């Protein structure tokens, strides 16, 4: 993650709680080890958030259950990975939308646009959402390592500020 005068408006999260939810039928079944969740966890920690290990769950309703558990545990940021594509089991946006109090469409739009700018035309196929549930920002990232890296590049300069704004902190 970048730092210094050109790093944008990013500050330190000062231990704000965060969570990572991985939507993957195969990783949840132990077919392979997830590698996207640890990327997100490490990025959150570098920004100063406190977070445990990623919750790896099957696509669909279990994603909503895991997001709700993170919210109940006091998370101020929940980043999901996976389940945002077009396959019939990709249901992360639907289960996320059911939880949201309000959407923050600019985040998801910026993530898709950044992917396209990186030479990944299929980034426009991601249906990920971003929004607020109570005092928590929830963002859906794609399930690929490249999509996660692109999403984190977009989030890095704004995530701490957004988490602070959700609870009404001054600009």
PDB file of N, CA and C in Angstrom, residues 1-106:
ATOM      1  N   UNK A   1       0.841  -1.183   0.000  1.00  0.00           N
ATOM      2  CA  UNK A   1       0.000   0.000   0.000  1.00  0.00           C
ATOM      3  C   UNK A   1       0.885   1.244   0.000  1.00  0.00           C
ATOM      4  N   UNK A   2       0.474   2.265  -0.696  1.00  0.00           N
ATOM      5  CA  UNK A   2       1.298   3.453  -0.805  1.00  0.00           C
ATOM      6  C   UNK A   2       1.144   4.329   0.422  1.00  0.00           C
ATOM      7  N   UNK A   3       2.152   5.133   0.651  1.00  0.00           N
ATOM      8  CA  UNK A   3       2.094   6.083   1.756  1.00  0.00           C
ATOM      9  C   UNK A   3       2.829   7.335   1.312  1.00  0.00           C
ATOM     10  N   UNK A   4       2.795   8.352   2.142  1.00  0.00           N
ATOM     11  CA  UNK A   4       3.471   9.583   1.801  1.00  0.00           C
ATOM     12  C   UNK A   4       2.496  10.621   1.289  1.00  0.00           C
ATOM     13  N   UNK A   5       3.036  11.757   0.842  1.00  0.00           N
ATOM     14  CA  UNK A   5       2.180  12.880   0.468  1.00  0.00           C
ATOM     15  C   UNK A   5       1.290  12.614  -0.727  1.00  0.00           C
ATOM     16  N   UNK A   6       1.652  11.651  -1.572  1.00  0.00           N
ATOM     17  CA  UNK A   6       0.839  11.380  -2.751  1.00  0.00           C
ATOM     18  C   UNK A   6      -0.153  10.252  -2.539  1.00  0.00           C
ATOM     19  N   UNK A   7      -0.330   9.810  -1.300  1.00  0.00           N
ATOM     20  CA  UNK A   7      -1.177   8.645  -1.027  1.00  0.00           C
ATOM     21  C   UNK A   7      -2.656   8.987  -0.975  1.00  0.00           C
ATOM     22  N   UNK A   8      -3.041  10.192  -1.248  1.00  0.00           N
ATOM     23  CA  UNK A   8      -4.459  10.539  -1.219  1.00  0.00           C
ATOM     24  C   UNK A   8      -4.903  10.886   0.179  1.00  0.00           C
ATOM     25  N   UNK A   9      -6.186  10.627   0.489  1.00  0.00           N
ATOM     26  CA  UNK A   9      -6.739  11.028   1.772  1.00  0.00           C
ATOM     27  C   UNK A   9      -6.631   9.933   2.823  1.00  0.00           C
ATOM     28  N   UNK A  10      -5.917   8.855   2.513  1.00  0.00           N
ATOM     29  CA  UNK A  10      -5.852   7.708   3.410  1.00  0.00           C
ATOM     30  C   UNK A  10      -5.190   8.072   4.727  1.00  0.00           C
ATOM     31  N   UNK A  11      -5.803   7.681   5.830  1.00  0.00           N
ATOM     32  CA  UNK A  11      -5.214   7.810   7.146  1.00  0.00           C
ATOM     33  C   UNK A  11      -5.017   6.423   7.719  1.00  0.00           C
ATOM     34  N   UNK A  12      -4.869   6.358   9.023  1.00  0.00           N
ATOM     35  CA  UNK A  12      -4.739   5.079   9.721  1.00  0.00           C
ATOM     36  C   UNK A  12      -6.081   4.699  10.328  1.00  0.00           C
ATOM     37  N   UNK A  13      -6.401   3.415  10.291  1.00  0.00           N
ATOM     38  CA  UNK A  13      -7.666   2.940  10.829  1.00  0.00           C
ATOM     39  C   UNK A  13      -7.633   2.829  12.347  1.00  0.00           C
ATOM     40  N   UNK A  14      -6.441   2.898  12.948  1.00  0.00           N
ATOM     41  CA  UNK A  14      -6.290   2.877  14.402  1.00  0.00           C
ATOM     42  C   UNK A  14      -7.084   1.756  15.065  1.00  0.00           C
ATOM     43  N   UNK A  15      -6.941   0.562  14.516  1.00  0.00           N
ATOM     44  CA  UNK A  15      -7.537  -0.605  15.148  1.00  0.00           C
ATOM     45  C   UNK A  15      -9.015  -0.804  14.932  1.00  0.00           C
ATOM     46  N   UNK A  16      -9.629  -0.089  14.000  1.00  0.00           N
ATOM     47  CA  UNK A  16     -11.041  -0.335  13.716  1.00  0.00           C
ATOM     48  C   UNK A  16     -11.215  -1.791  13.283  1.00  0.00           C
ATOM     49  N   UNK A  17     -12.258  -2.455  13.757  1.00  0.00           N
ATOM     50  CA  UNK A  17     -12.459  -3.862  13.378  1.00  0.00           C
ATOM     51  C   UNK A  17     -12.953  -4.004  11.942  1.00  0.00           C
ATOM     52  N   UNK A  18     -12.404  -5.001  11.263  1.00  0.00           N
ATOM     53  CA  UNK A  18     -12.790  -5.293   9.885  1.00  0.00           C
ATOM     54  C   UNK A  18     -12.876  -6.800   9.730  1.00  0.00           C
ATOM     55  N   UNK A  19     -13.544  -7.237   8.664  1.00  0.00           N
ATOM     56  CA  UNK A  19     -13.685  -8.667   8.405  1.00  0.00           C
ATOM     57  C   UNK A  19     -13.592  -8.932   6.916  1.00  0.00           C
ATOM     58  N   UNK A  20     -13.196 -10.161   6.591  1.00  0.00           N
ATOM     59  CA  UNK A  20     -13.085 -10.610   5.209  1.00  0.00           C
ATOM     60  C   UNK A  20     -13.947 -11.854   5.051  1.00  0.00           C
ATOM     61  N   UNK A  21     -14.785 -11.854   4.014  1.00  0.00           N
ATOM     62  CA  UNK A  21     -15.642 -13.002   3.707  1.00  0.00           C
ATOM     63  C   UNK A  21     -15.311 -13.465   2.293  1.00  0.00           C
ATOM     64  N   UNK A  22     -14.939 -14.745   2.178  1.00  0.00           N
ATOM     65  CA  UNK A  22     -14.600 -15.347   0.894  1.00  0.00           C
ATOM     66  C   UNK A  22     -15.762 -16.234   0.461  1.00  0.00           C
ATOM     67  N   UNK A  23     -16.333 -15.935  -0.709  1.00  0.00           N
ATOM     68  CA  UNK A  23     -17.422 -16.739  -1.266  1.00  0.00           C
ATOM     69  C   UNK A  23     -16.832 -17.694  -2.296  1.00  0.00           C
ATOM     70  N   UNK A  24     -16.727 -18.968  -1.922  1.00  0.00           N
ATOM     71  CA  UNK A  24     -16.160 -19.952  -2.846  1.00  0.00           C
ATOM     72  C   UNK A  24     -16.622 -21.344  -2.453  1.00  0.00           C
ATOM     73  N   UNK A  25     -17.425 -21.950  -3.300  1.00  0.00           N
ATOM     74  CA  UNK A  25     -17.876 -23.315  -3.033  1.00  0.00           C
ATOM     75  C   UNK A  25     -16.701 -24.272  -2.914  1.00  0.00           C
ATOM     76  N   UNK A  26     -15.743 -24.162  -3.824  1.00  0.00           N
ATOM     77  CA  UNK A  26     -14.619 -25.108  -3.839  1.00  0.00           C
ATOM     78  C   UNK A  26     -13.664 -24.883  -2.676  1.00  0.00           C
ATOM     79  N   UNK A  27     -13.346 -23.637  -2.356  1.00  0.00           N
ATOM     80  CA  UNK A  27     -12.458 -23.388  -1.217  1.00  0.00           C
ATOM     81  C   UNK A  27     -13.136 -23.789   0.090  1.00  0.00           C
ATOM     82  N   UNK A  28     -14.443 -23.515   0.205  1.00  0.00           N
ATOM     83  CA  UNK A  28     -15.174 -23.901   1.420  1.00  0.00           C
ATOM     84  C   UNK A  28     -15.209 -25.414   1.589  1.00  0.00           C
ATOM     85  N   UNK A  29     -15.206 -26.153   0.463  1.00  0.00           N
ATOM     86  CA  UNK A  29     -15.236 -27.613   0.505  1.00  0.00           C
ATOM     87  C   UNK A  29     -13.840 -28.221   0.645  1.00  0.00           C
ATOM     88  N   UNK A  30     -12.805 -27.374   0.658  1.00  0.00           N
ATOM     89  CA  UNK A  30     -11.452 -27.877   0.808  1.00  0.00           C
ATOM     90  C   UNK A  30     -10.813 -28.382  -0.471  1.00  0.00           C
ATOM     91  N   UNK A  31     -11.426 -28.099  -1.619  1.00  0.00           N
ATOM     92  CA  UNK A  31     -10.871 -28.529  -2.903  1.00  0.00           C
ATOM     93  C   UNK A  31      -9.542 -27.815  -3.165  1.00  0.00           C
ATOM     94  N   UNK A  32      -9.462 -26.541  -2.796  1.00  0.00           N
ATOM     95  CA  UNK A  32      -8.208 -25.793  -2.884  1.00  0.00           C
ATOM     96  C   UNK A  32      -8.219 -24.739  -1.793  1.00  0.00           C
ATOM     97  N   UNK A  33      -7.029 -24.209  -1.521  1.00  0.00           N
ATOM     98  CA  UNK A  33      -6.903 -23.175  -0.506  1.00  0.00           C
ATOM     99  C   UNK A  33      -7.139 -21.807  -1.126  1.00  0.00           C
ATOM    100  N   UNK A  34      -7.969 -21.018  -0.490  1.00  0.00           N
ATOM    101  CA  UNK A  34      -8.233 -19.666  -0.972  1.00  0.00           C
ATOM    102  C   UNK A  34      -6.974 -18.814  -0.828  1.00  0.00           C
ATOM    103  N   UNK A  35      -6.704 -17.980  -1.830  1.00  0.00           N
ATOM    104  CA  UNK A  35      -5.571 -17.062  -1.752  1.00  0.00           C
ATOM    105  C   UNK A  35      -5.996 -15.596  -1.793  1.00  0.00           C
ATOM    106  N   UNK A  36      -7.283 -15.336  -2.047  1.00  0.00           N
ATOM    107  CA  UNK A  36      -7.733 -13.944  -2.124  1.00  0.00           C
ATOM    108  C   UNK A  36      -8.009 -13.352  -0.742  1.00  0.00           C
ATOM    109  N   UNK A  37      -8.578 -14.144   0.142  1.00  0.00           N
ATOM    110  CA  UNK A  37      -8.871 -13.653   1.492  1.00  0.00           C
ATOM    111  C   UNK A  37      -7.637 -13.131   2.207  1.00  0.00           C
ATOM    112  N   UNK A  38      -6.519 -13.892   2.185  1.00  0.00           N
ATOM    113  CA  UNK A  38      -5.312 -13.389   2.839  1.00  0.00           C
ATOM    114  C   UNK A  38      -4.784 -12.085   2.231  1.00  0.00           C
ATOM    115  N   UNK A  39      -4.942 -11.903   0.913  1.00  0.00           N
ATOM    116  CA  UNK A  39      -4.547 -10.628   0.295  1.00  0.00           C
ATOM    117  C   UNK A  39      -5.323  -9.468   0.923  1.00  0.00           C
ATOM    118  N   UNK A  40      -6.619  -9.661   1.076  1.00  0.00           N
ATOM    119  CA  UNK A  40      -7.474  -8.608   1.644  1.00  0.00           C
ATOM    120  C   UNK A  40      -7.149  -8.394   3.115  1.00  0.00           C
ATOM    121  N   UNK A  41      -7.033  -9.500   3.862  1.00  0.00           N
ATOM    122  CA  UNK A  41      -6.696  -9.399   5.294  1.00  0.00           C
ATOM    123  C   UNK A  41      -5.426  -8.596   5.488  1.00  0.00           C
ATOM    124  N   UNK A  42      -4.386  -8.927   4.725  1.00  0.00           N
ATOM    125  CA  UNK A  42      -3.104  -8.240   4.880  1.00  0.00           C
ATOM    126  C   UNK A  42      -3.211  -6.761   4.518  1.00  0.00           C
ATOM    127  N   UNK A  43      -3.976  -6.444   3.479  1.00  0.00           N
ATOM    128  CA  UNK A  43      -4.162  -5.045   3.096  1.00  0.00           C
ATOM    129  C   UNK A  43      -4.885  -4.275   4.198  1.00  0.00           C
ATOM    130  N   UNK A  44      -5.913  -4.870   4.774  1.00  0.00           N
ATOM    131  CA  UNK A  44      -6.638  -4.214   5.872  1.00  0.00           C
ATOM    132  C   UNK A  44      -5.711  -3.967   7.054  1.00  0.00           C
ATOM    133  N   UNK A  45      -4.890  -4.932   7.377  1.00  0.00           N
ATOM    134  CA  UNK A  45      -3.963  -4.773   8.501  1.00  0.00           C
ATOM    135  C   UNK A  45      -2.947  -3.671   8.222  1.00  0.00           C
ATOM    136  N   UNK A  46      -2.452  -3.583   6.985  1.00  0.00           N
ATOM    137  CA  UNK A  46      -1.508  -2.511   6.640  1.00  0.00           C
ATOM    138  C   UNK A  46      -2.157  -1.138   6.805  1.00  0.00           C
ATOM    139  N   UNK A  47      -3.454  -1.064   6.579  1.00  0.00           N
ATOM    140  CA  UNK A  47      -4.169   0.208   6.742  1.00  0.00           C
ATOM    141  C   UNK A  47      -4.493   0.509   8.203  1.00  0.00           C
ATOM    142  N   UNK A  48      -4.219  -0.428   9.100  1.00  0.00           N
ATOM    143  CA  UNK A  48      -4.442  -0.202  10.523  1.00  0.00           C
ATOM    144  C   UNK A  48      -5.712  -0.808  11.076  1.00  0.00           C
ATOM    145  N   UNK A  49      -6.448  -1.557  10.263  1.00  0.00           N
ATOM    146  CA  UNK A  49      -7.638  -2.257  10.763  1.00  0.00           C
ATOM    147  C   UNK A  49      -7.199  -3.509  11.520  1.00  0.00           C
ATOM    148  N   UNK A  50      -8.021  -3.941  12.449  1.00  0.00           N
ATOM    149  CA  UNK A  50      -7.796  -5.231  13.092  1.00  0.00           C
ATOM    150  C   UNK A  50      -8.748  -6.222  12.448  1.00  0.00           C
ATOM    151  N   UNK A  51      -8.211  -7.360  12.063  1.00  0.00           N
ATOM    152  CA  UNK A  51      -9.031  -8.379  11.416  1.00  0.00           C
ATOM    153  C   UNK A  51      -8.454  -9.754  11.676  1.00  0.00           C
ATOM    154  N   UNK A  52      -9.341 -10.706  11.838  1.00  0.00           N
ATOM    155  CA  UNK A  52      -8.931 -12.088  12.005  1.00  0.00           C
ATOM    156  C   UNK A  52      -8.776 -12.743  10.653  1.00  0.00           C
ATOM    157  N   UNK A  53      -8.812 -14.065  10.674  1.00  0.00           N
ATOM    158  CA  UNK A  53      -8.676 -14.814   9.437  1.00  0.00           C
ATOM    159  C   UNK A  53      -9.956 -14.690   8.601  1.00  0.00           C
ATOM    160  N   UNK A  54      -9.836 -14.767   7.293  1.00  0.00           N
ATOM    161  CA  UNK A  54     -11.018 -14.695   6.437  1.00  0.00           C
ATOM    162  C   UNK A  54     -11.996 -15.836   6.715  1.00  0.00           C
ATOM    163  N   UNK A  55     -13.279 -15.533   6.624  1.00  0.00           N
ATOM    164  CA  UNK A  55     -14.319 -16.561   6.700  1.00  0.00           C
ATOM    165  C   UNK A  55     -14.521 -17.082   5.287  1.00  0.00           C
ATOM    166  N   UNK A  56     -14.277 -18.364   5.081  1.00  0.00           N
ATOM    167  CA  UNK A  56     -14.429 -18.973   3.759  1.00  0.00           C
ATOM    168  C   UNK A  56     -15.720 -19.777   3.773  1.00  0.00           C
ATOM    169  N   UNK A  57     -16.682 -19.352   2.947  1.00  0.00           N
ATOM    170  CA  UNK A  57     -18.017 -19.953   2.956  1.00  0.00           C
ATOM    171  C   UNK A  57     -18.465 -20.253   1.530  1.00  0.00           C
ATOM    172  N   UNK A  58     -19.427 -21.165   1.369  1.00  0.00           N
ATOM    173  CA  UNK A  58     -19.984 -21.410   0.031  1.00  0.00           C
ATOM    174  C   UNK A  58     -20.726 -20.172  -0.485  1.00  0.00           C
ATOM    175  N   UNK A  59     -20.861 -20.113  -1.813  1.00  0.00           N
ATOM    176  CA  UNK A  59     -21.619 -19.035  -2.442  1.00  0.00           C
ATOM    177  C   UNK A  59     -23.064 -19.029  -1.946  1.00  0.00           C
ATOM    178  N   UNK A  60     -23.697 -17.868  -2.070  1.00  0.00           N
ATOM    179  CA  UNK A  60     -25.119 -17.763  -1.754  1.00  0.00           C
ATOM    180  C   UNK A  60     -25.388 -17.326  -0.334  1.00  0.00           C
ATOM    181  N   UNK A  61     -26.437 -17.890   0.249  1.00  0.00           N
ATOM    182  CA  UNK A  61     -26.901 -17.483   1.579  1.00  0.00           C
ATOM    183  C   UNK A  61     -25.807 -17.497   2.651  1.00  0.00           C
ATOM    184  N   UNK A  62     -24.858 -18.451   2.634  1.00  0.00           N
ATOM    185  CA  UNK A  62     -23.814 -18.419   3.664  1.00  0.00           C
ATOM    186  C   UNK A  62     -22.981 -17.132   3.663  1.00  0.00           C
ATOM    187  N   UNK A  63     -22.896 -16.475   2.518  1.00  0.00           N
ATOM    188  CA  UNK A  63     -22.176 -15.205   2.455  1.00  0.00           C
ATOM    189  C   UNK A  63     -22.914 -14.160   3.294  1.00  0.00           C
ATOM    190  N   UNK A  64     -24.220 -14.086   3.132  1.00  0.00           N
ATOM    191  CA  UNK A  64     -25.012 -13.157   3.930  1.00  0.00           C
ATOM    192  C   UNK A  64     -24.903 -13.455   5.411  1.00  0.00           C
ATOM    193  N   UNK A  65     -24.908 -14.735   5.774  1.00  0.00           N
ATOM    194  CA  UNK A  65     -24.764 -15.136   7.174  1.00  0.00           C
ATOM    195  C   UNK A  65     -23.413 -14.688   7.718  1.00  0.00           C
ATOM    196  N   UNK A  66     -22.344 -14.851   6.923  1.00  0.00           N
ATOM    197  CA  UNK A  66     -21.013 -14.446   7.365  1.00  0.00           C
ATOM    198  C   UNK A  66     -20.894 -12.931   7.486  1.00  0.00           C
ATOM    199  N   UNK A  67     -21.489 -12.195   6.544  1.00  0.00           N
ATOM    200  CA  UNK A  67     -21.483 -10.732   6.650  1.00  0.00           C
ATOM    201  C   UNK A  67     -22.228 -10.316   7.911  1.00  0.00           C
ATOM    202  N   UNK A  68     -23.388 -10.897   8.149  1.00  0.00           N
ATOM    203  CA  UNK A  68     -24.177 -10.568   9.344  1.00  0.00           C
ATOM    204  C   UNK A  68     -23.389 -10.866  10.617  1.00  0.00           C
ATOM    205  N   UNK A  69     -22.668 -11.995  10.652  1.00  0.00           N
ATOM    206  CA  UNK A  69     -21.856 -12.337  11.831  1.00  0.00           C
ATOM    207  C   UNK A  69     -20.768 -11.281  12.059  1.00  0.00           C
ATOM    208  N   UNK A  70     -20.155 -10.810  10.974  1.00  0.00           N
ATOM    209  CA  UNK A  70     -19.137  -9.768  11.100  1.00  0.00           C
ATOM    210  C   UNK A  70     -19.753  -8.471  11.614  1.00  0.00           C
ATOM    211  N   UNK A  71     -20.929  -8.134  11.117  1.00  0.00           N
ATOM    212  CA  UNK A  71     -21.631  -6.939  11.592  1.00  0.00           C
ATOM    213  C   UNK A  71     -21.955  -7.068  13.074  1.00  0.00           C
ATOM    214  N   UNK A  72     -22.468  -8.231  13.472  1.00  0.00           N
ATOM    215  CA  UNK A  72     -22.817  -8.468  14.876  1.00  0.00           C
ATOM    216  C   UNK A  72     -21.597  -8.400  15.786  1.00  0.00           C
ATOM    217  N   UNK A  73     -20.419  -8.730  15.236  1.00  0.00           N
ATOM    218  CA  UNK A  73     -19.176  -8.681  16.006  1.00  0.00           C
ATOM    219  C   UNK A  73     -18.583  -7.268  16.044  1.00  0.00           C
ATOM    220  N   UNK A  74     -19.233  -6.308  15.364  1.00  0.00           N
ATOM    221  CA  UNK A  74     -18.798  -4.917  15.429  1.00  0.00           C
ATOM    222  C   UNK A  74     -17.912  -4.442  14.301  1.00  0.00           C
ATOM    223  N   UNK A  75     -17.823  -5.188  13.207  1.00  0.00           N
ATOM    224  CA  UNK A  75     -16.977  -4.770  12.092  1.00  0.00           C
ATOM    225  C   UNK A  75     -17.420  -3.416  11.554  1.00  0.00           C
ATOM    226  N   UNK A  76     -16.456  -2.578  11.257  1.00  0.00           N
ATOM    227  CA  UNK A  76     -16.721  -1.281  10.627  1.00  0.00           C
ATOM    228  C   UNK A  76     -16.505  -1.337   9.129  1.00  0.00           C
ATOM    229  N   UNK A  77     -15.783  -2.395   8.672  1.00  0.00           N
ATOM    230  CA  UNK A  77     -15.576  -2.651   7.252  1.00  0.00           C
ATOM    231  C   UNK A  77     -15.668  -4.153   7.041  1.00  0.00           C
ATOM    232  N   UNK A  78     -16.423  -4.573   6.030  1.00  0.00           N
ATOM    233  CA  UNK A  78     -16.449  -5.970   5.596  1.00  0.00           C
ATOM    234  C   UNK A  78     -16.163  -5.975   4.104  1.00  0.00           C
ATOM    235  N   UNK A  79     -15.097  -6.675   3.731  1.00  0.00           N
ATOM    236  CA  UNK A  79     -14.766  -6.835   2.316  1.00  0.00           C
ATOM    237  C   UNK A  79     -15.004  -8.289   1.952  1.00  0.00           C
ATOM    238  N   UNK A  80     -15.782  -8.497   0.894  1.00  0.00           N
ATOM    239  CA  UNK A  80     -16.032  -9.852   0.416  1.00  0.00           C
ATOM    240  C   UNK A  80     -15.252 -10.058  -0.866  1.00  0.00           C
ATOM    241  N   UNK A  81     -14.992 -11.319  -1.184  1.00  0.00           N
ATOM    242  CA  UNK A  81     -14.364 -11.670  -2.450  1.00  0.00           C
ATOM    243  C   UNK A  81     -15.072 -12.891  -3.006  1.00  0.00           C
ATOM    244  N   UNK A  82     -15.390 -12.832  -4.289  1.00  0.00           N
ATOM    245  CA  UNK A  82     -16.043 -13.956  -4.940  1.00  0.00           C
ATOM    246  C   UNK A  82     -17.546 -13.807  -5.028  1.00  0.00           C
ATOM    247  N   UNK A  83     -18.126 -14.592  -5.926  1.00  0.00           N
ATOM    248  CA  UNK A  83     -19.573 -14.625  -6.071  1.00  0.00           C
ATOM    249  C   UNK A  83     -20.185 -13.436  -6.775  1.00  0.00           C
ATOM    250  N   UNK A  84     -19.358 -12.661  -7.515  1.00  0.00           N
ATOM    251  CA  UNK A  84     -19.876 -11.450  -8.159  1.00  0.00           C
ATOM    252  C   UNK A  84     -20.049 -11.599  -9.662  1.00  0.00           C
ATOM    253  N   UNK A  85     -19.769 -12.780 -10.185  1.00  0.00           N
ATOM    254  CA  UNK A  85     -19.829 -12.992 -11.630  1.00  0.00           C
ATOM    255  C   UNK A  85     -21.221 -13.340 -12.119  1.00  0.00           C
ATOM    256  N   UNK A  86     -21.259 -14.036 -13.234  1.00  0.00           N
ATOM    257  CA  UNK A  86     -22.521 -14.330 -13.908  1.00  0.00           C
ATOM    258  C   UNK A  86     -22.989 -15.777 -13.763  1.00  0.00           C
ATOM    259  N   UNK A  87     -22.206 -16.626 -13.128  1.00  0.00           N
ATOM    260  CA  UNK A  87     -22.630 -18.020 -13.010  1.00  0.00           C
ATOM    261  C   UNK A  87     -23.845 -18.116 -12.087  1.00  0.00           C
ATOM    262  N   UNK A  88     -24.636 -19.165 -12.219  1.00  0.00           N
ATOM    263  CA  UNK A  88     -25.842 -19.290 -11.395  1.00  0.00           C
ATOM    264  C   UNK A  88     -25.592 -19.294  -9.888  1.00  0.00           C
ATOM    265  N   UNK A  89     -24.397 -19.709  -9.450  1.00  0.00           N
ATOM    266  CA  UNK A  89     -24.127 -19.731  -8.001  1.00  0.00           C
ATOM    267  C   UNK A  89     -23.584 -18.405  -7.487  1.00  0.00           C
ATOM    268  N   UNK A  90     -23.247 -17.478  -8.372  1.00  0.00           N
ATOM    269  CA  UNK A  90     -22.713 -16.176  -7.956  1.00  0.00           C
ATOM    270  C   UNK A  90     -23.850 -15.307  -7.415  1.00  0.00           C
ATOM    271  N   UNK A  91     -23.998 -15.279  -6.098  1.00  0.00           N
ATOM    272  CA  UNK A  91     -25.126 -14.590  -5.470  1.00  0.00           C
ATOM    273  C   UNK A  91     -24.700 -13.537  -4.442  1.00  0.00           C
ATOM    274  N   UNK A  92     -23.390 -13.239  -4.372  1.00  0.00           N
ATOM    275  CA  UNK A  92     -22.913 -12.293  -3.357  1.00  0.00           C
ATOM    276  C   UNK A  92     -23.612 -10.936  -3.434  1.00  0.00           C
ATOM    277  N   UNK A  93     -23.784 -10.329  -4.618  1.00  0.00           N
ATOM    278  CA  UNK A  93     -24.476  -9.031  -4.637  1.00  0.00           C
ATOM    279  C   UNK A  93     -25.912  -9.118  -4.111  1.00  0.00           C
ATOM    280  N   UNK A  94     -26.594 -10.205  -4.431  1.00  0.00           N
ATOM    281  CA  UNK A  94     -27.990 -10.328  -3.976  1.00  0.00           C
ATOM    282  C   UNK A  94     -28.081 -10.439  -2.454  1.00  0.00           C
ATOM    283  N   UNK A  95     -27.218 -11.266  -1.856  1.00  0.00           N
ATOM    284  CA  UNK A  95     -27.294 -11.417  -0.396  1.00  0.00           C
ATOM    285  C   UNK A  95     -26.768 -10.169   0.305  1.00  0.00           C
ATOM    286  N   UNK A  96     -25.840  -9.461  -0.343  1.00  0.00           N
ATOM    287  CA  UNK A  96     -25.353  -8.207   0.232  1.00  0.00           C
ATOM    288  C   UNK A  96     -26.437  -7.141   0.182  1.00  0.00           C
ATOM    289  N   UNK A  97     -27.101  -7.015  -0.964  1.00  0.00           N
ATOM    290  CA  UNK A  97     -28.129  -5.979  -1.129  1.00  0.00           C
ATOM    291  C   UNK A  97     -29.230  -6.108  -0.069  1.00  0.00           C
ATOM    292  N   UNK A  98     -29.581  -7.330   0.294  1.00  0.00           N
ATOM    293  CA  UNK A  98     -30.617  -7.550   1.318  1.00  0.00           C
ATOM    294  C   UNK A  98     -30.241  -6.939   2.660  1.00  0.00           C
ATOM    295  N   UNK A  99     -28.938  -6.797   2.924  1.00  0.00           N
ATOM    296  CA  UNK A  99     -28.464  -6.276   4.205  1.00  0.00           C
ATOM    297  C   UNK A  99     -28.280  -4.759   4.215  1.00  0.00           C
ATOM    298  N   UNK A 100     -28.069  -4.165   3.040  1.00  0.00           N
ATOM    299  CA  UNK A 100     -27.675  -2.758   2.965  1.00  0.00           C
ATOM    300  C   UNK A 100     -28.783  -1.794   3.373  1.00  0.00           C
ATOM    301  N   UNK A 101     -28.376  -0.774   4.116  1.00  0.00           N
ATOM    302  CA  UNK A 101     -29.262   0.351   4.415  1.00  0.00           C
ATOM    303  C   UNK A 101     -29.253   1.339   3.246  1.00  0.00           C
ATOM    304  N   UNK A 102     -28.071   1.485   2.627  1.00  0.00           N
ATOM    305  CA  UNK A 102     -27.929   2.362   1.470  1.00  0.00           C
ATOM    306  C   UNK A 102     -26.699   1.938   0.689  1.00  0.00           C
ATOM    307  N   UNK A 103     -26.768   2.120  -0.618  1.00  0.00           N
ATOM    308  CA  UNK A 103     -25.657   1.750  -1.481  1.00  0.00           C
ATOM    309  C   UNK A 103     -24.689   2.918  -1.658  1.00  0.00           C
ATOM    310  N   UNK A 104     -23.437   2.571  -1.985  1.00  0.00           N
ATOM    311  CA  UNK A 104     -22.401   3.538  -2.334  1.00  0.00           C
ATOM    312  C   UNK A 104     -21.900   3.124  -3.720  1.00  0.00           C
ATOM    313  N   UNK A 105     -22.668   3.448  -4.764  1.00  0.00           N
ATOM    314  CA  UNK A 105     -22.375   2.921  -6.094  1.00  0.00           C
ATOM    315  C   UNK A 105     -21.030   3.352  -6.667  1.00  0.00           C
ATOM    316  N   UNK A 106     -20.525   4.499  -6.271  1.00  0.00           N
ATOM    317  CA  UNK A 106     -19.259   4.978  -6.827  1.00  0.00           C
ATOM    318  C   UNK A 106     -18.099   4.041  -6.563  1.00  0.00           C
TER     319      UNK A 106
END
